[in-house]
GROMACS .gro file of C-alpha atoms in nm:
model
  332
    1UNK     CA    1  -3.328   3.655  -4.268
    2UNK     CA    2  -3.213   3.381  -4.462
    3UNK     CA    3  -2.859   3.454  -4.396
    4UNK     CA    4  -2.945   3.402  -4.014
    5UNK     CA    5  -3.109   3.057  -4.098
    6UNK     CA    6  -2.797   2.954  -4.269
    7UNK     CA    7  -2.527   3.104  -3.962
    8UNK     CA    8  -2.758   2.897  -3.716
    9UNK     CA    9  -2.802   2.567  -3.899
   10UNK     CA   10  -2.383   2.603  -3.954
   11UNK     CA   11  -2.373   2.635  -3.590
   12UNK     CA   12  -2.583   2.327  -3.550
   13UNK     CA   13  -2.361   2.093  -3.780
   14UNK     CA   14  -2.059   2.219  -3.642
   15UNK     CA   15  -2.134   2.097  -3.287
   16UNK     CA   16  -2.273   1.724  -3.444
   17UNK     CA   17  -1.878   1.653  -3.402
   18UNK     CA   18  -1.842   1.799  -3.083
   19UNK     CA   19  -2.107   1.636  -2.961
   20UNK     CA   20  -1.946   1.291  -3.098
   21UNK     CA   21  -1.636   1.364  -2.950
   22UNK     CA   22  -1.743   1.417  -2.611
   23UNK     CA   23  -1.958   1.074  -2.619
   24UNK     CA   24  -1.672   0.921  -2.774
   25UNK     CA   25  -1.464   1.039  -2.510
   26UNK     CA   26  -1.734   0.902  -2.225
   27UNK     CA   27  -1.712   0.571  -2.413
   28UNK     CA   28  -1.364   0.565  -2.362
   29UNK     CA   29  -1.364   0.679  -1.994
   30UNK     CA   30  -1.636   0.378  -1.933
   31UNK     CA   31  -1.376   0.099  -1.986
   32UNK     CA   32  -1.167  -0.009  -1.654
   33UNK     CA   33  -0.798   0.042  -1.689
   34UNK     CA   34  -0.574  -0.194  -1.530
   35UNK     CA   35  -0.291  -0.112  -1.280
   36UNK     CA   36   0.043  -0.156  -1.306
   37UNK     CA   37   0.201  -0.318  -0.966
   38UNK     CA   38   0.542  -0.303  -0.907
   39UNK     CA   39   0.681  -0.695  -0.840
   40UNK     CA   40   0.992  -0.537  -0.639
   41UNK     CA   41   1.139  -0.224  -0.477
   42UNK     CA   42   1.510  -0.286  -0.565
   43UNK     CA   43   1.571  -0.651  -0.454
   44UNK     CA   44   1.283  -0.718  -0.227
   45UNK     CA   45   0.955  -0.884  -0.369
   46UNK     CA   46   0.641  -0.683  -0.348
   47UNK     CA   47   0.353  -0.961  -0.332
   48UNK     CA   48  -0.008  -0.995  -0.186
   49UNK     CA   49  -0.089  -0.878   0.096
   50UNK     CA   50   0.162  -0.571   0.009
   51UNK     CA   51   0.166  -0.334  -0.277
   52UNK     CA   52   0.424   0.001  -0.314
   53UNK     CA   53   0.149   0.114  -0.582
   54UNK     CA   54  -0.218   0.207  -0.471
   55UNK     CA   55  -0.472  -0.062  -0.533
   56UNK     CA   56  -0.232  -0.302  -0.544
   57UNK     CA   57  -0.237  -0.640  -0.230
   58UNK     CA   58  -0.487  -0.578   0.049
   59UNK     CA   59  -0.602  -0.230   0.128
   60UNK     CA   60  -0.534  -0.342   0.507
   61UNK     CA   61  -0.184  -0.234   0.403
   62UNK     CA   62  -0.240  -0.004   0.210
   63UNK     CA   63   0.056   0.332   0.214
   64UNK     CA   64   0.231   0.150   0.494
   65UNK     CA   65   0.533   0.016   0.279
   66UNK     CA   66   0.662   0.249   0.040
   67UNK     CA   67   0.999   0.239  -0.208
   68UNK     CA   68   1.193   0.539  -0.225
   69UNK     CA   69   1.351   0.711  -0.529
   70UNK     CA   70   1.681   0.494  -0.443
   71UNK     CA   71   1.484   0.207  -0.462
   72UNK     CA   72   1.464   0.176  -0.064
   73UNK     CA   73   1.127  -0.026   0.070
   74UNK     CA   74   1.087   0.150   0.381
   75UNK     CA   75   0.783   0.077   0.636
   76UNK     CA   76   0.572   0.359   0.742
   77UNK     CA   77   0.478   0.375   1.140
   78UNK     CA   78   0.352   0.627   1.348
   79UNK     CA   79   0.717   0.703   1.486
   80UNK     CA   80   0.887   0.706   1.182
   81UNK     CA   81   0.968   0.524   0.826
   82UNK     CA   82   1.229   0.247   0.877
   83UNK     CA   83   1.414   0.043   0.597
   84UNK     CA   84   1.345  -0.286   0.531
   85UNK     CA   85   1.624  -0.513   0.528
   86UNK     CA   86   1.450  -0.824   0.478
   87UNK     CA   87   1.087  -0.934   0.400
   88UNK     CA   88   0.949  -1.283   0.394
   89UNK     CA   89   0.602  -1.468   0.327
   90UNK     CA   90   0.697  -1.817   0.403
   91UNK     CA   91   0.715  -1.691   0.717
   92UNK     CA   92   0.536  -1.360   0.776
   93UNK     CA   93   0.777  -1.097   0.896
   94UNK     CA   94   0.927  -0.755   0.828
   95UNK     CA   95   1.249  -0.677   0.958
   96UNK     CA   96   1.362  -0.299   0.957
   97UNK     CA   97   1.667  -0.122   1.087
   98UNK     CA   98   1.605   0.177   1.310
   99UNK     CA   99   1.901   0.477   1.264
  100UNK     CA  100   1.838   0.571   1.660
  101UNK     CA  101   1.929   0.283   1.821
  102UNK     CA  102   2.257   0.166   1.943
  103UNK     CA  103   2.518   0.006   1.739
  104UNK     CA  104   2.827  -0.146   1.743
  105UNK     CA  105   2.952   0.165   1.565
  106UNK     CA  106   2.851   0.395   1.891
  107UNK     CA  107   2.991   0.246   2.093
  108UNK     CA  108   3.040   0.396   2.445
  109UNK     CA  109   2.893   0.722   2.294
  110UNK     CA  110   2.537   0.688   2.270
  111UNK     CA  111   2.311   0.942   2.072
  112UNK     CA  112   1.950   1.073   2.137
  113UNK     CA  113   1.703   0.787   2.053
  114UNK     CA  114   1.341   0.745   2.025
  115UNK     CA  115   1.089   0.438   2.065
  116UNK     CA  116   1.033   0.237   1.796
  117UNK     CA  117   0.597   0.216   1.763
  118UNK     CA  118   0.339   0.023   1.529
  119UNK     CA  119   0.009   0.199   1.429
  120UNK     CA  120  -0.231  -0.104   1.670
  121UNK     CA  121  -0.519  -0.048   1.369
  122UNK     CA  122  -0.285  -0.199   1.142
  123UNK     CA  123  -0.210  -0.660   1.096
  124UNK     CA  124   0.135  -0.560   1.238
  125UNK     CA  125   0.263  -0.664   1.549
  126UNK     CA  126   0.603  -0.686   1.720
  127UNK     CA  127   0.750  -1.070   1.734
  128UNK     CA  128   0.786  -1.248   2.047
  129UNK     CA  129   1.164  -1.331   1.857
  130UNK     CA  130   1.299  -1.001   1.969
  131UNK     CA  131   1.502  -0.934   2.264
  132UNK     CA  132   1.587  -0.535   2.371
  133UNK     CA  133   1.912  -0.451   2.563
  134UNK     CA  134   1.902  -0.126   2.742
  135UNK     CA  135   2.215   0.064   2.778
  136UNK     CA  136   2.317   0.253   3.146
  137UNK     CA  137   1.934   0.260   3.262
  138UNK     CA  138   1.858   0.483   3.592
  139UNK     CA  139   1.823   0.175   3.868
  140UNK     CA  140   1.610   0.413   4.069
  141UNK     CA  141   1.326   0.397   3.784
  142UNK     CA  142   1.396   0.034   3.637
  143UNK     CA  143   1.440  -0.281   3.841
  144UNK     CA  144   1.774  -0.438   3.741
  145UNK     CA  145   1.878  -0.783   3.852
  146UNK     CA  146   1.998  -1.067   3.721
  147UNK     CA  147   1.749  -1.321   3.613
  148UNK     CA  148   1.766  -1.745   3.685
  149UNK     CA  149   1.823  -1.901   3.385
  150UNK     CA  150   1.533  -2.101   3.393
  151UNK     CA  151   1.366  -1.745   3.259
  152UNK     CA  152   1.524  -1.820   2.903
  153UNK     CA  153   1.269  -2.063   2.895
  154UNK     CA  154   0.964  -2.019   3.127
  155UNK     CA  155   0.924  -1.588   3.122
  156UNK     CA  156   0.604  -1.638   3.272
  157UNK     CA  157   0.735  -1.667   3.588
  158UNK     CA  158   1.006  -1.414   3.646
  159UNK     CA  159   0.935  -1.078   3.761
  160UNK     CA  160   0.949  -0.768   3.492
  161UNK     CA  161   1.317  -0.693   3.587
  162UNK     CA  162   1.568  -0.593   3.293
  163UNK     CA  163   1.767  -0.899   3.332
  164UNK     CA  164   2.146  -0.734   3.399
  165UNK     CA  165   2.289  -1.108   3.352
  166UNK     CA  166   2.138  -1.242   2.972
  167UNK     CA  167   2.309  -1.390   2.714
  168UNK     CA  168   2.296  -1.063   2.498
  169UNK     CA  169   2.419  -0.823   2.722
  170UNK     CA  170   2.708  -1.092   2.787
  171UNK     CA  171   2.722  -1.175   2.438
  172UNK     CA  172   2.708  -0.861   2.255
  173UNK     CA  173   2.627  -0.988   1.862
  174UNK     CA  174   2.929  -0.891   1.653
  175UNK     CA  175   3.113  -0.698   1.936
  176UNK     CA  176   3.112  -0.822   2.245
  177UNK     CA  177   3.356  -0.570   2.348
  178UNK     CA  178   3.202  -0.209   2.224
  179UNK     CA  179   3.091  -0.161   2.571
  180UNK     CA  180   3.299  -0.167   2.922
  181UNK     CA  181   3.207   0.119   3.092
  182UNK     CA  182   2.816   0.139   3.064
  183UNK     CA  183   2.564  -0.124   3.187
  184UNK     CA  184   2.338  -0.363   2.977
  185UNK     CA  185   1.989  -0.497   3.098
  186UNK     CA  186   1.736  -0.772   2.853
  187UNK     CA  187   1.395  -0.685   2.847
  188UNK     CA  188   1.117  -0.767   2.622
  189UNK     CA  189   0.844  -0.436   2.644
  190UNK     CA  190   0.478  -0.636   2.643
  191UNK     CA  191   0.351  -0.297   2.439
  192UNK     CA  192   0.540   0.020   2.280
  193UNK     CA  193   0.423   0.251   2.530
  194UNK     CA  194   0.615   0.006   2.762
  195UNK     CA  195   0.953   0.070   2.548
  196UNK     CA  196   0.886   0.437   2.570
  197UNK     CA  197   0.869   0.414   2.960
  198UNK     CA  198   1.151   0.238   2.998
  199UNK     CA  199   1.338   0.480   2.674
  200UNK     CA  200   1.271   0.776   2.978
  201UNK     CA  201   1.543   0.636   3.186
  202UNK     CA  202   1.794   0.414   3.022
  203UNK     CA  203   2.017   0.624   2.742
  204UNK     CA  204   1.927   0.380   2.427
  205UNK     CA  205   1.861   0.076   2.342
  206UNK     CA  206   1.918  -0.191   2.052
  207UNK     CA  207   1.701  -0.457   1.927
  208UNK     CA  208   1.801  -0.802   1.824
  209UNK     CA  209   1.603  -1.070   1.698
  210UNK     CA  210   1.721  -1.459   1.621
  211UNK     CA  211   1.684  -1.545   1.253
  212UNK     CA  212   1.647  -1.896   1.161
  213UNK     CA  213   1.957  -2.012   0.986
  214UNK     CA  214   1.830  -2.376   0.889
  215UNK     CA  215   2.132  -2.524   1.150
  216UNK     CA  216   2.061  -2.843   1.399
  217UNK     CA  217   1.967  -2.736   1.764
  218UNK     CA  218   2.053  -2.530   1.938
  219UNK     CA  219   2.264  -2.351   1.666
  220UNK     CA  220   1.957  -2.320   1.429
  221UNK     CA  221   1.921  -1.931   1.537
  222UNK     CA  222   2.206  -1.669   1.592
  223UNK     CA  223   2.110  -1.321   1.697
  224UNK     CA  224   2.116  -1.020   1.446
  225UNK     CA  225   2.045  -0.630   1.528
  226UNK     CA  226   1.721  -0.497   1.374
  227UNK     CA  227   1.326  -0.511   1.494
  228UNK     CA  228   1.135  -0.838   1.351
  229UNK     CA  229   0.766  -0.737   1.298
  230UNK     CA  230   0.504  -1.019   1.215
  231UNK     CA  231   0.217  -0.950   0.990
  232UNK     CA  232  -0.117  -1.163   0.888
  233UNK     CA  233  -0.153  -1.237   0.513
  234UNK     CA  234  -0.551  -1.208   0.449
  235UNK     CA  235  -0.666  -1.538   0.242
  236UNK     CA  236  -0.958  -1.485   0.051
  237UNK     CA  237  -1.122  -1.714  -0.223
  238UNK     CA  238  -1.132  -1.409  -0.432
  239UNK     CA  239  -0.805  -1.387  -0.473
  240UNK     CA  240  -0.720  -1.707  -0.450
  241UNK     CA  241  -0.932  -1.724  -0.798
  242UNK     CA  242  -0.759  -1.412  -0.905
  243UNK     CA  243  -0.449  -1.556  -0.890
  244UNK     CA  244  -0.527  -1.842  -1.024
  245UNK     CA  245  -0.293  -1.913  -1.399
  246UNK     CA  246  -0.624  -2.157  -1.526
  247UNK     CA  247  -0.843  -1.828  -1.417
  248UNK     CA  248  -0.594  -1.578  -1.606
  249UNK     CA  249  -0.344  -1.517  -1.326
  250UNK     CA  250  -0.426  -1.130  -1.231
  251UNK     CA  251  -0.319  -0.984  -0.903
  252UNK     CA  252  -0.495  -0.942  -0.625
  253UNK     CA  253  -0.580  -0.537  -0.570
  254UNK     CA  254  -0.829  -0.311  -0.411
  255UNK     CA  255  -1.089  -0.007  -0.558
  256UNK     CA  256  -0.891   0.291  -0.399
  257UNK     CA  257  -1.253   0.459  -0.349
  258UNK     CA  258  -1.468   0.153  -0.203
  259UNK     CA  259  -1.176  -0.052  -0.120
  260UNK     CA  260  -1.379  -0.328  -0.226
  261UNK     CA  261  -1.176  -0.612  -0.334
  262UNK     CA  262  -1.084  -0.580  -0.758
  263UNK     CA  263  -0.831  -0.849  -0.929
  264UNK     CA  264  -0.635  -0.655  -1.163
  265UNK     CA  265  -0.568  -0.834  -1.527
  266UNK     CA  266  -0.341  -0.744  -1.793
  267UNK     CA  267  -0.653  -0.604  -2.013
  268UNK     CA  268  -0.847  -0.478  -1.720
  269UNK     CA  269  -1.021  -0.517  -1.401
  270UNK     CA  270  -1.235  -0.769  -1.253
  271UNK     CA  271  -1.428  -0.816  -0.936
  272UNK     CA  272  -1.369  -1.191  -1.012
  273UNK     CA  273  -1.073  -1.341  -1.204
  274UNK     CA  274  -0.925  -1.216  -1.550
  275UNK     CA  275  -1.100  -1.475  -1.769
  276UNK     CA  276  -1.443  -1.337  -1.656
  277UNK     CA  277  -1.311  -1.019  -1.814
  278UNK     CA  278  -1.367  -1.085  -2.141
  279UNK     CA  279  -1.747  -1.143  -2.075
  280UNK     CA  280  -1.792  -0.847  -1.866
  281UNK     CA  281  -1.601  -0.607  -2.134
  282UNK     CA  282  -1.851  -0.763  -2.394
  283UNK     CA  283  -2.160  -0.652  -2.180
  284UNK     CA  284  -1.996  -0.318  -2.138
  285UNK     CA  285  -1.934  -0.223  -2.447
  286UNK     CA  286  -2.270  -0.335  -2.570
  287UNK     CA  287  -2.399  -0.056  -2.316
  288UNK     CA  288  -2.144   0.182  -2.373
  289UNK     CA  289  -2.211   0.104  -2.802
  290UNK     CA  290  -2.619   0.127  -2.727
  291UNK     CA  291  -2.563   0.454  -2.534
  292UNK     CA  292  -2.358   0.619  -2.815
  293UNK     CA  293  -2.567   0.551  -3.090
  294UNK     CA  294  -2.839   0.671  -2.848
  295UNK     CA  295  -2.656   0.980  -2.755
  296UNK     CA  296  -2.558   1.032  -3.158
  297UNK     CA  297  -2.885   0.958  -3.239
  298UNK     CA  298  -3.019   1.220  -2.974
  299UNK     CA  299  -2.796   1.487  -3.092
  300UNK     CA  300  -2.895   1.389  -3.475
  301UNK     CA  301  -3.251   1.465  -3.404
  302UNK     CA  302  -3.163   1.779  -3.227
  303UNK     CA  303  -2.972   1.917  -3.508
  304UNK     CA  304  -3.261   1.787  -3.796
  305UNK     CA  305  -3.539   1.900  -3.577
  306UNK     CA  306  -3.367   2.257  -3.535
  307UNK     CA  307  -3.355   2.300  -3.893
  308UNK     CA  308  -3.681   2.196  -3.987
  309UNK     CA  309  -3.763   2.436  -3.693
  310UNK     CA  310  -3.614   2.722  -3.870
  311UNK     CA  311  -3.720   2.642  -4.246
  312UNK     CA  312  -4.103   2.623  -4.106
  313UNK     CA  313  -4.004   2.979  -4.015
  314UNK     CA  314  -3.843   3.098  -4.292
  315UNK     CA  315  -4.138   2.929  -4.524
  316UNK     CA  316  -4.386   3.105  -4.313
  317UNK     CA  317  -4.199   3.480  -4.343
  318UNK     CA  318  -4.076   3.427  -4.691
  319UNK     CA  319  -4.232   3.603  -4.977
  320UNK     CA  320  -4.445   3.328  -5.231
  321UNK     CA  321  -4.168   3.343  -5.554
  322UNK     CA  322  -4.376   3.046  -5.793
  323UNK     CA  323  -4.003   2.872  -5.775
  324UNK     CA  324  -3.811   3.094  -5.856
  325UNK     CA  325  -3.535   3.092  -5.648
  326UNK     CA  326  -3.416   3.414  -5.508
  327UNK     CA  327  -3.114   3.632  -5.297
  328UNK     CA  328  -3.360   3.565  -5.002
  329UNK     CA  329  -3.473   3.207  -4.998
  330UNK     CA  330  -3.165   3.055  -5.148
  331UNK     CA  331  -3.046   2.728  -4.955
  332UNK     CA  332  -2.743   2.643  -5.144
   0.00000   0.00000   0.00000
């Protein structure tokens, strides 16, 4: 009987550490982590509103730019992921390069394309800066004339013709030559189901946009290929205090569950700003130290009580020896 008592009260003290361990390992679980955010994807700057890591800017962009093992940032969209060949926050844009449309490269041999298309959920939108040729367009779908040049400046009030007679089509950036056998039409689609309509009946198209280059007027923009997409950066005083170098400088970032705003600090998180962290890591890990002495305390008792259980038992059964100590009562 006694030998019983003994393999049970072993048992008892041998899960006292287990029992550590695994609130040691809660306590350990309780405190935040901080995220890593990448700064670049090769040698484009990732900064708020955009992360490449999850949690990281404003979860209303959250998966749509991503950087590829060959240290690519591409943008995701519902028709596709495009590279991006230039980003910029001093003026909010994107500009990516889609592989279907024309190039000077094709030339007169044009390949199966598709529309270019922006999720509408999303702070994305297509800029007013870019200007669509369409190449050998079916004139018994699409109206195709030659627009007065007072359209350059007042669109408002010209018709919805592909202009047969613009600047680009006449002025075809870096070769104005690749085409002399297939026709060219301008038009700006007011929506991407309107450059999918008008996709159905020409053969391609290519999109150009006019970048700034800093020159007097009217040379201060030239024309380059690629589709300029304008995005809203989301100020909030949260972050504004997150970023803040007299508040700790963290980066602004997201909870990936509640998407509740979180500012991300070099020794953890913070729903504020990183120098609140230090007094909100204090209060937690006066809870988290309360609750383990608690818990060892808890399992402590449970192991003493147990014995005391089984030695009332064993006192009870045992045979009355004067003190002597016996083979059947011996303890140690």
């Amino acid at each position: 009987m006694l030998s019983s008592v003994m393999s049970s009260l072993l048992h008892i003290t041998m899960l006292l550490p287990v029992t550590q361990l695994i609130l040691s390992f809660l306590t350990l679980t309780v405190h935040s982590q901080s995220t890593i955010c990448r700064t670049s994807c090769g040698d484009i700057p990732i900064n708020y509103p955009f992360g490449i890591d999850d949690g990281c800017g404003s979860p209303y962009y959250r998966h749509i730019l991503v950087c590829s093992d060959a240290e690519k940032l591409e943008l995701r969209t519902p028709s596709g992921k495009y590279q991006v060949r230039n980003l910029s926050y001093s003026d909010p844009h994107v500009v990516v390069t889609d592989p279907f449309m024309w190039n000077c490269d094709d030339g007169e041999s044009f390949r199966p394309t598709r529309p270019f298309s922006l999720d509408t959920s999303t702070r994305f939108k297509l800029s007013p800066q870019n200007e669509y040729m369409f190449f050998n367009c079916s004139e018994d779908h699409v109206i195709i004339q030659p627009k007065p040049m007072f359209c350059e400046r007042f669109p408002e009030h010209c018709d919805s013709s592909c202009d047969s007679a613009s600047y680009l089509c006449r002025h075809l950036p870096r070769c104005s030559f690749a085409l002399t056998g297939s026709s060219c039409c301008s038009y700006y689609p007011k929506a991407t189901e309107s450059l999918r309509l008008m996709l159905k009946y020409c053969t391609s198209y290519a999109s150009v946009y006019w970048r700034n280059v800093g020159a007097p007027q009217p040379y201060d923009q030239v024309p380059e290929y690629g589709i300029r997409v304008d995005f809203d950066i989301p100020v909030t005083t949260r972050c504004l205090q997150c970023q803040d170098p007299v508040k700790g400088g963290g980066t602004c970032g997201f909870d990936t569950v509640a998407q509740s705003f979180m500012c991300l600090c070099k020794d953890g998180n913070s729903t504020t700003h990183c120098k609140d962290y230090d007094t909100a890591q204090h209060q937690r890990r006066v809870q988290v130290i309360a609750g383990t002495v608690t818990g060892v305390s808890a399992a402590s008792a449970f192991g003493i009580g147990a014995g005391i259980w089984y030695l009332k038992r064993v006192r009870a059964k045992a045979p009355i020896t004067c003190g002597v100590q016996s083979n059947e009562n011996r303890l140690f």
